[in-house]
Tab-separated table of C-alpha atoms and ligand atoms in Angstrom:
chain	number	residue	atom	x	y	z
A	76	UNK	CA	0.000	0.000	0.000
A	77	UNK	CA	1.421	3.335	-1.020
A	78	UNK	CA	1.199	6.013	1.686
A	79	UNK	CA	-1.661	7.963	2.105
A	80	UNK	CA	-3.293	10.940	3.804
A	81	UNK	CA	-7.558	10.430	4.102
A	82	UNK	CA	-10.043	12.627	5.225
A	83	UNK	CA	-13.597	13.533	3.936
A	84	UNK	CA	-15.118	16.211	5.798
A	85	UNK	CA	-18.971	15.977	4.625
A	86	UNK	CA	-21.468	14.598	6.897
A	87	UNK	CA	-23.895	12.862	4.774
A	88	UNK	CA	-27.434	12.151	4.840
A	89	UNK	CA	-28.818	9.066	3.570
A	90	UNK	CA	-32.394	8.366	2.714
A	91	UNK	CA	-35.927	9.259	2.266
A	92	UNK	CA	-37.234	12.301	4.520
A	93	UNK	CA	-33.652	13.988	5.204
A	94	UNK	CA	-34.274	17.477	4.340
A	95	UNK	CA	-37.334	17.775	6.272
A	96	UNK	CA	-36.136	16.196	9.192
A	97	UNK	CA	-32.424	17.772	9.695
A	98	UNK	CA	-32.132	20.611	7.409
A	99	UNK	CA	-33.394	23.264	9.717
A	100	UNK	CA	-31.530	22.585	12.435
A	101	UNK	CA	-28.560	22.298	10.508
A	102	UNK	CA	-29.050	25.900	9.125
A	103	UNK	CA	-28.792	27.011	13.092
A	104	UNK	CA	-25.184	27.125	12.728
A	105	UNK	CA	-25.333	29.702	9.732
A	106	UNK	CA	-26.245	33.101	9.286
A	107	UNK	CA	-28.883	34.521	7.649
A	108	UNK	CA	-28.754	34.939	4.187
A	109	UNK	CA	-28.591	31.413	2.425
A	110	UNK	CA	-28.004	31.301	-1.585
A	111	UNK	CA	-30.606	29.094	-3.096
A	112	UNK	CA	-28.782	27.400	-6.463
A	113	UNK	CA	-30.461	25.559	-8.706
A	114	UNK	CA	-30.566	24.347	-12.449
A	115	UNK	CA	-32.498	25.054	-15.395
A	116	UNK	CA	-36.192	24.761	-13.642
A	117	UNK	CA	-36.576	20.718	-12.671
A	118	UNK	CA	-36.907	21.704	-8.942
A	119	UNK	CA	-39.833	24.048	-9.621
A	120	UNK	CA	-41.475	21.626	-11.537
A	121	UNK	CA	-40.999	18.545	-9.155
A	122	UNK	CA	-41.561	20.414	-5.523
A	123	UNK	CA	-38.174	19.912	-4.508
A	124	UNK	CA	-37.334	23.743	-4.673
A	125	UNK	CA	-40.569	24.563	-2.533
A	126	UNK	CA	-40.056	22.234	0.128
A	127	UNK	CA	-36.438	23.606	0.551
A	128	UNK	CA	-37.449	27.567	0.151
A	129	UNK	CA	-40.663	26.849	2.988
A	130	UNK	CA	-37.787	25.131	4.955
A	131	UNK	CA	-35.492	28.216	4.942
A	132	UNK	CA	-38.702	30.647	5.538
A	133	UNK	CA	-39.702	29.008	8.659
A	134	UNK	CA	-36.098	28.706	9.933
A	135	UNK	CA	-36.161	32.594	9.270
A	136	UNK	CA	-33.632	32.594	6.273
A	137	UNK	CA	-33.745	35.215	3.954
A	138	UNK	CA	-33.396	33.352	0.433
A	139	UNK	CA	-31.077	34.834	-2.454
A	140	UNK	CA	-32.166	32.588	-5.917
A	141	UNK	CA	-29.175	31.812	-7.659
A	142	UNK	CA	-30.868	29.929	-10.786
A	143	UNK	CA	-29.946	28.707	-14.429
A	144	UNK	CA	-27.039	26.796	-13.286
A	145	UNK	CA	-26.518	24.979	-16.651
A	146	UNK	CA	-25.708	21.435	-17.538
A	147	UNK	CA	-21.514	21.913	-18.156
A	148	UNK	CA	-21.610	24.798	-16.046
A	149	UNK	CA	-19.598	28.098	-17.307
A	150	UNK	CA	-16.991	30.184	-15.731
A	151	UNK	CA	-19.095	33.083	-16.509
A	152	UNK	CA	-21.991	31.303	-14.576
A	153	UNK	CA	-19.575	31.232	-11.584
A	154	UNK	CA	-18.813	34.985	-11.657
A	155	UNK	CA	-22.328	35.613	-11.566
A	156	UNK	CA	-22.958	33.532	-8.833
A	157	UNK	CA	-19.583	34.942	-6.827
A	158	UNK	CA	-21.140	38.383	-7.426
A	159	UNK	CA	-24.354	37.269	-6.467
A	160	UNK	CA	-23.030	35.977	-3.205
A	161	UNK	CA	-20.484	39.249	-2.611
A	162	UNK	CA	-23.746	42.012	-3.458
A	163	UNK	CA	-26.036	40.136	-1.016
A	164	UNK	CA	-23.465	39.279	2.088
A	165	UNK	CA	-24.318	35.790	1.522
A	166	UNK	CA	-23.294	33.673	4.647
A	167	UNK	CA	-24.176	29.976	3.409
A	168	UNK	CA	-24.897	28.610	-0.312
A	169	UNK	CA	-27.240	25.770	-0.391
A	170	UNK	CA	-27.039	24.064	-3.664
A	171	UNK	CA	-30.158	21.905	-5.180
A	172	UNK	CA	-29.740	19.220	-7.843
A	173	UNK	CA	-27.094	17.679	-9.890
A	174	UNK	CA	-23.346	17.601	-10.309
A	175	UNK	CA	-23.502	21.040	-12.308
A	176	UNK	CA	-25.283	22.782	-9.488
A	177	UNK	CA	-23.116	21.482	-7.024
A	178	UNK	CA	-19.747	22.056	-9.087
A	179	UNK	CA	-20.428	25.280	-10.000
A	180	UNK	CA	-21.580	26.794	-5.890
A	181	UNK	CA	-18.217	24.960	-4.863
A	182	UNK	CA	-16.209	27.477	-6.823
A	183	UNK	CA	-18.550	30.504	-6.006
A	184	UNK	CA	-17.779	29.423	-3.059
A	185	UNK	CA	-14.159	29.854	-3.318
A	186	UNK	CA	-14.612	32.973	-6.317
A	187	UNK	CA	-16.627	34.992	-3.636
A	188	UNK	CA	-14.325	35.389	-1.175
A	189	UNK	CA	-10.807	36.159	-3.607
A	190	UNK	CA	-10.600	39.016	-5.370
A	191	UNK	CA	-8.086	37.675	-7.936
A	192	UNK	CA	-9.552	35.287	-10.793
A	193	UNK	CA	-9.777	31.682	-9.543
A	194	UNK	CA	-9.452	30.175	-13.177
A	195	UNK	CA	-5.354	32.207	-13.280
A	196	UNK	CA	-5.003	31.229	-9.599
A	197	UNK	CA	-5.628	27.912	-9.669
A	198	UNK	CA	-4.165	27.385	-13.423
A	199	UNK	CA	-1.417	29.530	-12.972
A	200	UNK	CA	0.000	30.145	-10.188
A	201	UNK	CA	-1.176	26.671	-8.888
A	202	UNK	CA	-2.250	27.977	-5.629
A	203	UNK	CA	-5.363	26.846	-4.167
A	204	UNK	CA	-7.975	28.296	-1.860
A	205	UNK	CA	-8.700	28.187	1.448
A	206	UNK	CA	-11.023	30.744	2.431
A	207	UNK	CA	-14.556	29.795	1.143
A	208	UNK	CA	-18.090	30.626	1.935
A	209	UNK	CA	-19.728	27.769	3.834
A	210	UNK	CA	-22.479	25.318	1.463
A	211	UNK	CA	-24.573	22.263	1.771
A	212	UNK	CA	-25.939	20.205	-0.782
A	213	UNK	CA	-29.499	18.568	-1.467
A	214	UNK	CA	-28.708	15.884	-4.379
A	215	UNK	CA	-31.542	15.563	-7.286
A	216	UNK	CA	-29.558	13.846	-9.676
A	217	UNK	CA	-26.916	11.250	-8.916
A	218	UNK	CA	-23.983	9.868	-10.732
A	219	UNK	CA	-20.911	12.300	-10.586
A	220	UNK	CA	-19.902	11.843	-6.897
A	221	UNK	CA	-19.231	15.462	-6.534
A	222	UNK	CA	-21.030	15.395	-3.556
A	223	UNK	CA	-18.688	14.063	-1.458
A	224	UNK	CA	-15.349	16.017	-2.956
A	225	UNK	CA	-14.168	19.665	-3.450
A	226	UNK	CA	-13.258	19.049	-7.126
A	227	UNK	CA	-15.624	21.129	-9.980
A	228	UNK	CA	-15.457	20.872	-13.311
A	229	UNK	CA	-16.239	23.727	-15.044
A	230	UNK	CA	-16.268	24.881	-18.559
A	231	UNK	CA	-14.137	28.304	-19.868
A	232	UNK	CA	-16.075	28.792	-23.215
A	233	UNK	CA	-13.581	31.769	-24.100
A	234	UNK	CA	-10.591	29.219	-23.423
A	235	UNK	CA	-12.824	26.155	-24.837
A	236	UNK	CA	-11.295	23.855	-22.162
A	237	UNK	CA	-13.579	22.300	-19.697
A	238	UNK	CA	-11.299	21.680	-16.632
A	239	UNK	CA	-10.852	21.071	-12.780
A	240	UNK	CA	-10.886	23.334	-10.169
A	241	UNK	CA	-10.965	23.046	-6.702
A	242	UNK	CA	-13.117	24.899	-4.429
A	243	UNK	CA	-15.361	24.363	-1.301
A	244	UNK	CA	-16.766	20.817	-0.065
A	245	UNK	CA	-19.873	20.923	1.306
A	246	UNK	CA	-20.415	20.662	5.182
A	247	UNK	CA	-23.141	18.520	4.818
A	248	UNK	CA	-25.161	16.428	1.955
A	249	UNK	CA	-28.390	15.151	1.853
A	250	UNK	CA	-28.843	12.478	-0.476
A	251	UNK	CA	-33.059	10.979	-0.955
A	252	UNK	CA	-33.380	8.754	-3.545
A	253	UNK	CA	-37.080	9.573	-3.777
A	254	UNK	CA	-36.121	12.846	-5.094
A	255	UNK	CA	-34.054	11.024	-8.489
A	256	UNK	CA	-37.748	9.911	-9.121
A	257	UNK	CA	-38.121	12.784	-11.667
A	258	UNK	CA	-34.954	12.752	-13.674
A	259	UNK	CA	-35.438	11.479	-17.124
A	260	UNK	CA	-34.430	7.988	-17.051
A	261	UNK	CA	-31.613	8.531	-20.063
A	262	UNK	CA	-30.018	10.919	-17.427
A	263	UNK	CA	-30.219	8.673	-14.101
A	264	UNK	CA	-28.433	5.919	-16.842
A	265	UNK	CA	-25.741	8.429	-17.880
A	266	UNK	CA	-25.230	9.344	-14.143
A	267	UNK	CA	-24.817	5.571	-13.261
A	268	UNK	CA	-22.513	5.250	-15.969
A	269	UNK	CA	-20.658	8.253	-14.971
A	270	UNK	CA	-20.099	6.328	-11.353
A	271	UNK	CA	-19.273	3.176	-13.333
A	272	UNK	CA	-16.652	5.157	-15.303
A	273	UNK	CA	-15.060	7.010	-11.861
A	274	UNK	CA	-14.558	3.283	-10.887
A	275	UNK	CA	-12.934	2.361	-13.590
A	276	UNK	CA	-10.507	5.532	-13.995
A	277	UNK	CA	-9.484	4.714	-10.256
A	278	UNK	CA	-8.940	0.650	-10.706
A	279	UNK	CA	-6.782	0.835	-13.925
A	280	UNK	CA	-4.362	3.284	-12.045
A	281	UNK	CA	-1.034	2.647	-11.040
A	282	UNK	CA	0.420	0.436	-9.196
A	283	UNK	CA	-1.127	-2.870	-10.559
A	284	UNK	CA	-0.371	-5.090	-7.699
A	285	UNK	CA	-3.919	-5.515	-5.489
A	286	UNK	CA	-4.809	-3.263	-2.442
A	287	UNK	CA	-7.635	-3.110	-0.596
A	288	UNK	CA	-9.457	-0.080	-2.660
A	289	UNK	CA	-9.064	-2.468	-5.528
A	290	UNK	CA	-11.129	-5.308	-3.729
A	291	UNK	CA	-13.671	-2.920	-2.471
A	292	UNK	CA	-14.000	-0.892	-5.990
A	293	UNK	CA	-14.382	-4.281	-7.387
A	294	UNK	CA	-17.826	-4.436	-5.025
A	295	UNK	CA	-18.922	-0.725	-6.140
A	296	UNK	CA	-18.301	-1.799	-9.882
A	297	UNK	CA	-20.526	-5.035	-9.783
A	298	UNK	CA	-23.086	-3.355	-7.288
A	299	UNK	CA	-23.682	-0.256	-10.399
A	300	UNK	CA	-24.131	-3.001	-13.102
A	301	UNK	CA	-26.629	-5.273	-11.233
A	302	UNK	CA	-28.635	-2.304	-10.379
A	303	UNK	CA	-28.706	-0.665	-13.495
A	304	UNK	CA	-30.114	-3.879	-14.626
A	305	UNK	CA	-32.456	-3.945	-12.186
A	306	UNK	CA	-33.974	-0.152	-13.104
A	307	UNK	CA	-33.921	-1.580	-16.668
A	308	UNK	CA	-36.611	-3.658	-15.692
A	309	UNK	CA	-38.480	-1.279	-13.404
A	310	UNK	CA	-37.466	2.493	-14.325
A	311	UNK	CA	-38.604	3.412	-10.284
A	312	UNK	CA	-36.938	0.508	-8.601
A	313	UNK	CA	-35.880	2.557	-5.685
A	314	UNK	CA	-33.727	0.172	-3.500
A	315	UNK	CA	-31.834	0.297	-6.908
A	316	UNK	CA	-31.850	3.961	-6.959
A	317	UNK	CA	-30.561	4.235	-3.286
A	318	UNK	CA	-28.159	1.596	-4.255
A	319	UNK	CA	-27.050	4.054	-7.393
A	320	UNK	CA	-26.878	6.691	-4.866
A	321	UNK	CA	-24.589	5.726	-2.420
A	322	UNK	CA	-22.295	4.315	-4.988
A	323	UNK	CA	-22.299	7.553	-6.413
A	324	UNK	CA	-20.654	9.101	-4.056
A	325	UNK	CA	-18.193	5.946	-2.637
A	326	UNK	CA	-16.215	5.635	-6.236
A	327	UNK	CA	-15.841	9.725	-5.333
A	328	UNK	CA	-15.236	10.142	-1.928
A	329	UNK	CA	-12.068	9.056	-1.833
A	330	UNK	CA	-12.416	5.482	-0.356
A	331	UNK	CA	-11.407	4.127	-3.824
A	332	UNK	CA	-8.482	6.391	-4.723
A	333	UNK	CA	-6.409	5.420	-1.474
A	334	UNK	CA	-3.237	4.182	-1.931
A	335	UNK	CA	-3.345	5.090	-6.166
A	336	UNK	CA	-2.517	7.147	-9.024
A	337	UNK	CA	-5.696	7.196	-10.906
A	338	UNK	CA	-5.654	6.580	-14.537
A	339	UNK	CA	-8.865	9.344	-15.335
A	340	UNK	CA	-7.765	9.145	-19.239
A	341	UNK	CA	-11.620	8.755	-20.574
A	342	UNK	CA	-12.721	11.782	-18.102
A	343	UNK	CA	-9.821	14.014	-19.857
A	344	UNK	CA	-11.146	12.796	-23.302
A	345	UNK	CA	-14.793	14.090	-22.560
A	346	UNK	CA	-14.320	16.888	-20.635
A	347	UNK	CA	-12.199	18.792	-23.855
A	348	UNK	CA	-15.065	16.624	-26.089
A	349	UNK	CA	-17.404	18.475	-23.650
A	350	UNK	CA	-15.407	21.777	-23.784
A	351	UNK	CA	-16.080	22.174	-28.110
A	352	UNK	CA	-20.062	20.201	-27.926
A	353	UNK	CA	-21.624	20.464	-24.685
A	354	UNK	CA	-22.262	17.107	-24.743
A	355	UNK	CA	-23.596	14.861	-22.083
A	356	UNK	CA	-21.294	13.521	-19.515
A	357	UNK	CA	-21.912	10.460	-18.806
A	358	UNK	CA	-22.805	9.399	-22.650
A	359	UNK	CA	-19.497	11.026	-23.726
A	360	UNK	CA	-17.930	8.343	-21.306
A	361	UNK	CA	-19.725	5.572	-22.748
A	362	UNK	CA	-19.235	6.163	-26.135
A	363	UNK	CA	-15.328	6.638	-25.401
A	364	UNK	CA	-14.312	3.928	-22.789
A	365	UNK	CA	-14.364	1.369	-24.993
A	366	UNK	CA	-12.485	2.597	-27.920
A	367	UNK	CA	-10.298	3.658	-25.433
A	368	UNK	CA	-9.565	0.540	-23.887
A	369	UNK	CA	-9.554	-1.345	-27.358
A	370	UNK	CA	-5.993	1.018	-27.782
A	371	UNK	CA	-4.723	0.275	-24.387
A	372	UNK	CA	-5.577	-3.017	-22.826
A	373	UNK	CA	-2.751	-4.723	-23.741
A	374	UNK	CA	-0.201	-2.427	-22.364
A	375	UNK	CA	-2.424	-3.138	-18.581
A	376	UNK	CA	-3.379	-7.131	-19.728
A	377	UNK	CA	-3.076	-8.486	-15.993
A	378	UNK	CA	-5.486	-5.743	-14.683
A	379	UNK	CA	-7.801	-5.793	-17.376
A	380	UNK	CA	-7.872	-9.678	-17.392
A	381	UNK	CA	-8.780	-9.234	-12.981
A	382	UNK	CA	-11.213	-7.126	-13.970
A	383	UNK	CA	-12.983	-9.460	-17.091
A	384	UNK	CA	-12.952	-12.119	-14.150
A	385	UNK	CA	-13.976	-10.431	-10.776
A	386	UNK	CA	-16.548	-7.751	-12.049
A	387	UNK	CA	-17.920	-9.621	-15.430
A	388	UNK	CA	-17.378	-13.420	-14.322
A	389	UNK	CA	-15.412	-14.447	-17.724
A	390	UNK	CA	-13.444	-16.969	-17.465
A	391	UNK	CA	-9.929	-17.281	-18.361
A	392	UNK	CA	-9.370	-17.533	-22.341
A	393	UNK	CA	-6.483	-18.977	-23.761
A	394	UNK	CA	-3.888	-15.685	-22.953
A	395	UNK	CA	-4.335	-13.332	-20.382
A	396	UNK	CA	-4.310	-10.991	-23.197
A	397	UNK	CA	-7.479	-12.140	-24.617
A	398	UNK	CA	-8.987	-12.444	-21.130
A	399	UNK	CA	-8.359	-8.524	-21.196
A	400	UNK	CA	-9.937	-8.061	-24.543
A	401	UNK	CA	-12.934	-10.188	-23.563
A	402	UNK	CA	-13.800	-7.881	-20.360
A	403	UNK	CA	-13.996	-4.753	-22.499
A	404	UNK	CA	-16.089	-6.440	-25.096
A	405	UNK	CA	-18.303	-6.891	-22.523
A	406	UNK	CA	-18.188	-3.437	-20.972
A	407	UNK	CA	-18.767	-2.317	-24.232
A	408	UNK	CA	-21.691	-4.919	-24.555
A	409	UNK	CA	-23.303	-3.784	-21.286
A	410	UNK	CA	-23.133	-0.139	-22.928
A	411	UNK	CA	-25.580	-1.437	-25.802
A	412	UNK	CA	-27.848	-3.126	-23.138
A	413	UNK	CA	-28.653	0.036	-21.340
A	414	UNK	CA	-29.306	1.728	-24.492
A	415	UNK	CA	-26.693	4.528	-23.824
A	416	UNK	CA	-25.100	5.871	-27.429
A	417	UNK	CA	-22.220	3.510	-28.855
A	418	UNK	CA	-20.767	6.429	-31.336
A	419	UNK	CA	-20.491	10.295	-31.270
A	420	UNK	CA	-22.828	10.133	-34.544
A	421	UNK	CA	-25.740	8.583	-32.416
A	422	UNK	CA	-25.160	12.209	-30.106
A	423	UNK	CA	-25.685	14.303	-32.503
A	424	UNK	CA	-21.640	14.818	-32.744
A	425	UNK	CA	-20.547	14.732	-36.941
A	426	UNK	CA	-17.429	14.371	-38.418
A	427	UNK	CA	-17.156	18.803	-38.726
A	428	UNK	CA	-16.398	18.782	-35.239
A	429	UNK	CA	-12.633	19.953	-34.609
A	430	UNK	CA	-11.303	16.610	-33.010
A	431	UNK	CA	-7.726	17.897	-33.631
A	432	UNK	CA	-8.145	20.630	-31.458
A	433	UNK	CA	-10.114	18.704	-29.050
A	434	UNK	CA	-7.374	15.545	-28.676
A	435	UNK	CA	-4.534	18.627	-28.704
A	436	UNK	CA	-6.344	19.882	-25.523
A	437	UNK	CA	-7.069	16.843	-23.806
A	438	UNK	CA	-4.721	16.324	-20.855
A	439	UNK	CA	-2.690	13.372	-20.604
A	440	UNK	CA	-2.450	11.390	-17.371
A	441	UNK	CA	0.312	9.351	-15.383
A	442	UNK	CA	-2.115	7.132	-14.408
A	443	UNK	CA	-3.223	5.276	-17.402
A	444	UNK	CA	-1.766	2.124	-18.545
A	445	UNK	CA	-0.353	3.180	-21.404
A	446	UNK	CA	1.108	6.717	-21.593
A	447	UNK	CA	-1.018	8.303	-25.256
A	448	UNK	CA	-0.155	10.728	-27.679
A	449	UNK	CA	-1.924	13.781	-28.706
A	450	UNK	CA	-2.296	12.030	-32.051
A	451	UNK	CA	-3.878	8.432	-31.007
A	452	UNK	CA	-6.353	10.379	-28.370
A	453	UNK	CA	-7.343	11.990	-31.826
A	454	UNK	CA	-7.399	8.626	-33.781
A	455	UNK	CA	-9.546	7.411	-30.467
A	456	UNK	CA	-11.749	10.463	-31.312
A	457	UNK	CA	-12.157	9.275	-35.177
A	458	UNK	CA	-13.110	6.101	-34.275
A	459	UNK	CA	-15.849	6.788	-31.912
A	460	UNK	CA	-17.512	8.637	-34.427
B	165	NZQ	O1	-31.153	21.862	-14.723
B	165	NZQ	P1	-32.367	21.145	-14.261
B	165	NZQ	O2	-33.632	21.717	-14.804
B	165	NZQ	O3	-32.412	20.973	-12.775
B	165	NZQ	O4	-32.328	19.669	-14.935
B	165	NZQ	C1	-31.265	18.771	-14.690
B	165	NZQ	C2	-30.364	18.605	-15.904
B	165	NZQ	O5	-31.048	18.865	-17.085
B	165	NZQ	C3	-31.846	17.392	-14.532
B	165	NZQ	N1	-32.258	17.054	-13.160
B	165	NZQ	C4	-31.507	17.054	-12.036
B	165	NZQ	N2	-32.237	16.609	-11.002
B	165	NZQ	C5	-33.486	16.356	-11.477
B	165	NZQ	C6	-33.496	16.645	-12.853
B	165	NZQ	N3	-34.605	16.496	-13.623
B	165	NZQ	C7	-35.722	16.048	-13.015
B	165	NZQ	N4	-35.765	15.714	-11.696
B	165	NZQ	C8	-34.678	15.862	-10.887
B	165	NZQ	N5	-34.736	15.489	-9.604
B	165	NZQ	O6	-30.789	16.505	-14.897
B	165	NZQ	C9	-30.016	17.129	-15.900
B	165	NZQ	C10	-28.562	16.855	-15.650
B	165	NZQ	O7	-28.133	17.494	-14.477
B	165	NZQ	P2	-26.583	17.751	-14.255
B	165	NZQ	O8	-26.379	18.280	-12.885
B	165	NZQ	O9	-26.021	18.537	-15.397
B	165	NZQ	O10	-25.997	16.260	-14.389
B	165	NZQ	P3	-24.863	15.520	-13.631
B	165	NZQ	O11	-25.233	15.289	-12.225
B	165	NZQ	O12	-24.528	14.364	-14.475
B	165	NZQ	O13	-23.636	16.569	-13.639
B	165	NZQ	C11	-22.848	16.730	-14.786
B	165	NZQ	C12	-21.685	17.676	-14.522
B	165	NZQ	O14	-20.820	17.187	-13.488
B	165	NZQ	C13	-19.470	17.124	-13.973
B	165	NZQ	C14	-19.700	16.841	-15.452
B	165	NZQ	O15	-18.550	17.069	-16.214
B	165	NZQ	C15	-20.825	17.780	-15.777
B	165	NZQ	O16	-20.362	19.105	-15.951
B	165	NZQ	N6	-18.681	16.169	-13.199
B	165	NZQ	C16	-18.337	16.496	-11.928
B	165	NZQ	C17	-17.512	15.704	-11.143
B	165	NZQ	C18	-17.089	16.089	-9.780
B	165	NZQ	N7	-17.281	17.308	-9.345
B	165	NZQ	O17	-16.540	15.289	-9.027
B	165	NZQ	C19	-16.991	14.428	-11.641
B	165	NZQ	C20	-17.593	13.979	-12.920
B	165	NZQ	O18	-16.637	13.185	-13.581
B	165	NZQ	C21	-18.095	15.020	-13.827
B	165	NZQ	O19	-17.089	15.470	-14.717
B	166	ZN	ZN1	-17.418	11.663	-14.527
């Protein structure tokens, strides 16, 4: 086991009934004026955003509506909520709904207390913050795990890169699977594939030899595919959903990533695919992964062999090399079976796009098997079209 240094600060709340029962008391330790962030409307439409706002009003909060928060959320987006937060004396931001809401109040968070741009800060000088205003989060959509991290990912348009950046964690998360009931089924299967992916990225790091996040991501991995399968069957299965939930957030808590250097090679591919199409997430991932891992499973055979036994049950073929091959042919099987797209085409994504820019931005990382070039992550690109 490498050495390692864990900690996750965010108290979490599991299960139906949270917000009603704890929220108010929670907000005791605040001030005031709490930030109410939201997306493009789903909140107002399924209750979720009245509940909360009656919440606040009867804990005697006066409510500033930070709303719009996009899918992909924008840098500009996050200026306008840091000046939101700044021109109101905001003392807590509570953010409702998906992993856009919540990435983009974790770097208001940060933005509204710096005067200096957190995009040059963070980039540039590779300084990080420490000062933020406090936040909470009520999850509506599962799937990217940011609920349990300080990590954002947030899209420059003017830069066309869609990148990291680190910001607050929230002090506390509620997380009610009833309230996934409303998100469009195509979504809560890109969200679990998102989680799927995250696993993934962290179990074909560095080093190869087995640890105990391996075993246990292993669980997380096969747990996401049976209950996937399960919502298949019955779309509001909601042990399933719970189950969705929670894994969710373990493959990005940090439980998984102890003791490795993640691999995160598909996530850099998407997010500069995201950066020039504002495509979906979690369908960008499945569309790439297995291309991806068609180019690179023989450089990590032994691992990718593990994982066509212990999360897919194949047994051994004649090398371990087409043991390897075997397990992403069936990832890339169970990707047809949920009905998630198989090609950038079936996204709406054409051959006009600029995938020499995009593979030019994408980052490469130290994690992944097999160290790419600019020029196969754009050959990777080609074929997924
Ligand atoms: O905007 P509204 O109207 O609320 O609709 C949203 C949105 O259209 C809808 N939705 C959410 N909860 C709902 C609901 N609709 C009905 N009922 C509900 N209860 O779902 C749609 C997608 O929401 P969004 O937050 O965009 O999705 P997701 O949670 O997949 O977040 C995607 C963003 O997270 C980033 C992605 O890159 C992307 O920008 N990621 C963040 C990570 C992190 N911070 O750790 C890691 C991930 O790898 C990922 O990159
Ligand atoms: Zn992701």
């Amino acid at each position: 086991m490498n050495n390692f240094i864990f900690e996750n600060p965010t108290k979490v709340y599991f299960g139906k009934g949270g917000v009603k029962e704890y929220l108010s008391s929670l907000l005791k330790h605040y001030g005031s004026t709490v930030m109410l962030a939201y997306g493009g409307g789903s909140v107002k439409k399924n209750g979720i955003y009245e509940e909360v706002a009656d919440i606040l009003k009867e804990s005697g909060k006066h409510i500033v509506d930070f709303s719009g928060i996009m899918s992909n959320p924008t840098y500009a987006k996050v200026q306008e909520g840091a000046r939101l937060v700044k021109e109101n004396n905001v003392d807590f931001i509570l953010a409702v709904g998906g992993g856009s809401v919540m990435d983009c109040c974790k770097i208001v968070s940060a933005q509204a207390k710096l005067d200096e741009d957190i995009w040059d800060i963070e980039n540039q000088k590779k300084t990080y913050p420490t000062d933020f205003v406090p936040m909470g989060a009520i999850v509506t959509a599962s799937g990217t795990g940011s609920e349990m991290n300080a990590g954002a990912v947030i899209t420059h348009q003017e830069k066309k890169i869609k990148g990291a950046l680190f910001g607050a964690q929230a002090a506390f998360v509620f997380l009610d699977p009833a309230y996934t009931m409303t998100v469009p089924f195509r979504q809560v299967i890109s969200g679990a594939f998102d989680t799927l992916s995250h696993a993934m990225e962290t179990y074909f790091g560095k080093p190869e030899q087995n640890n105990l996040s391996d075993d246990i991501n292993e669980a997380v991995m096969k747990s996401v595919i049976s209950n996937i399968r399960i919502l298949l069957e019955n779309h509001r299965d909601y042990n399933a959903r719970s189950e969705l939930m929670w894994a969710s957030a373990m493959a990005e808590n940090g439980i998984l990533k102890i003791g490795k250097i993640t691999d995160f090679q598909a996530h850099q591919i998407e997010h500069q695919l995201g950066a020039y199409t504002d495509c979906n997430h979690g369908q960008g991932l499945a569309v790439i992964h297995p291309v991806l891992y068609r180019h690179i499973y023989k450089e990590g055979a032994k691992r990718f062999a593990r994982f066509a036994k212990n999360v897919w049950g194949i047994d051994d073929k004649g090398t371990e090399e087409e043991t390897a091959l075997a397990g992403v042919e069936a990832l890339a099987d169970f990707i047809k079976e949920t009905g998630l797209p198989t090609s950038f085409t079936q996204m709406g994504i054409d051959e006009k796009t600029d995938f020499k820019a995009i593979a030019d931005s994408a980052n490469i990382t130290a994690g992944c098997c097999k160290a790419l070039t600019h020029q196969e992550i754009y050959e990777i690109l080609k074929e997924c079209l």
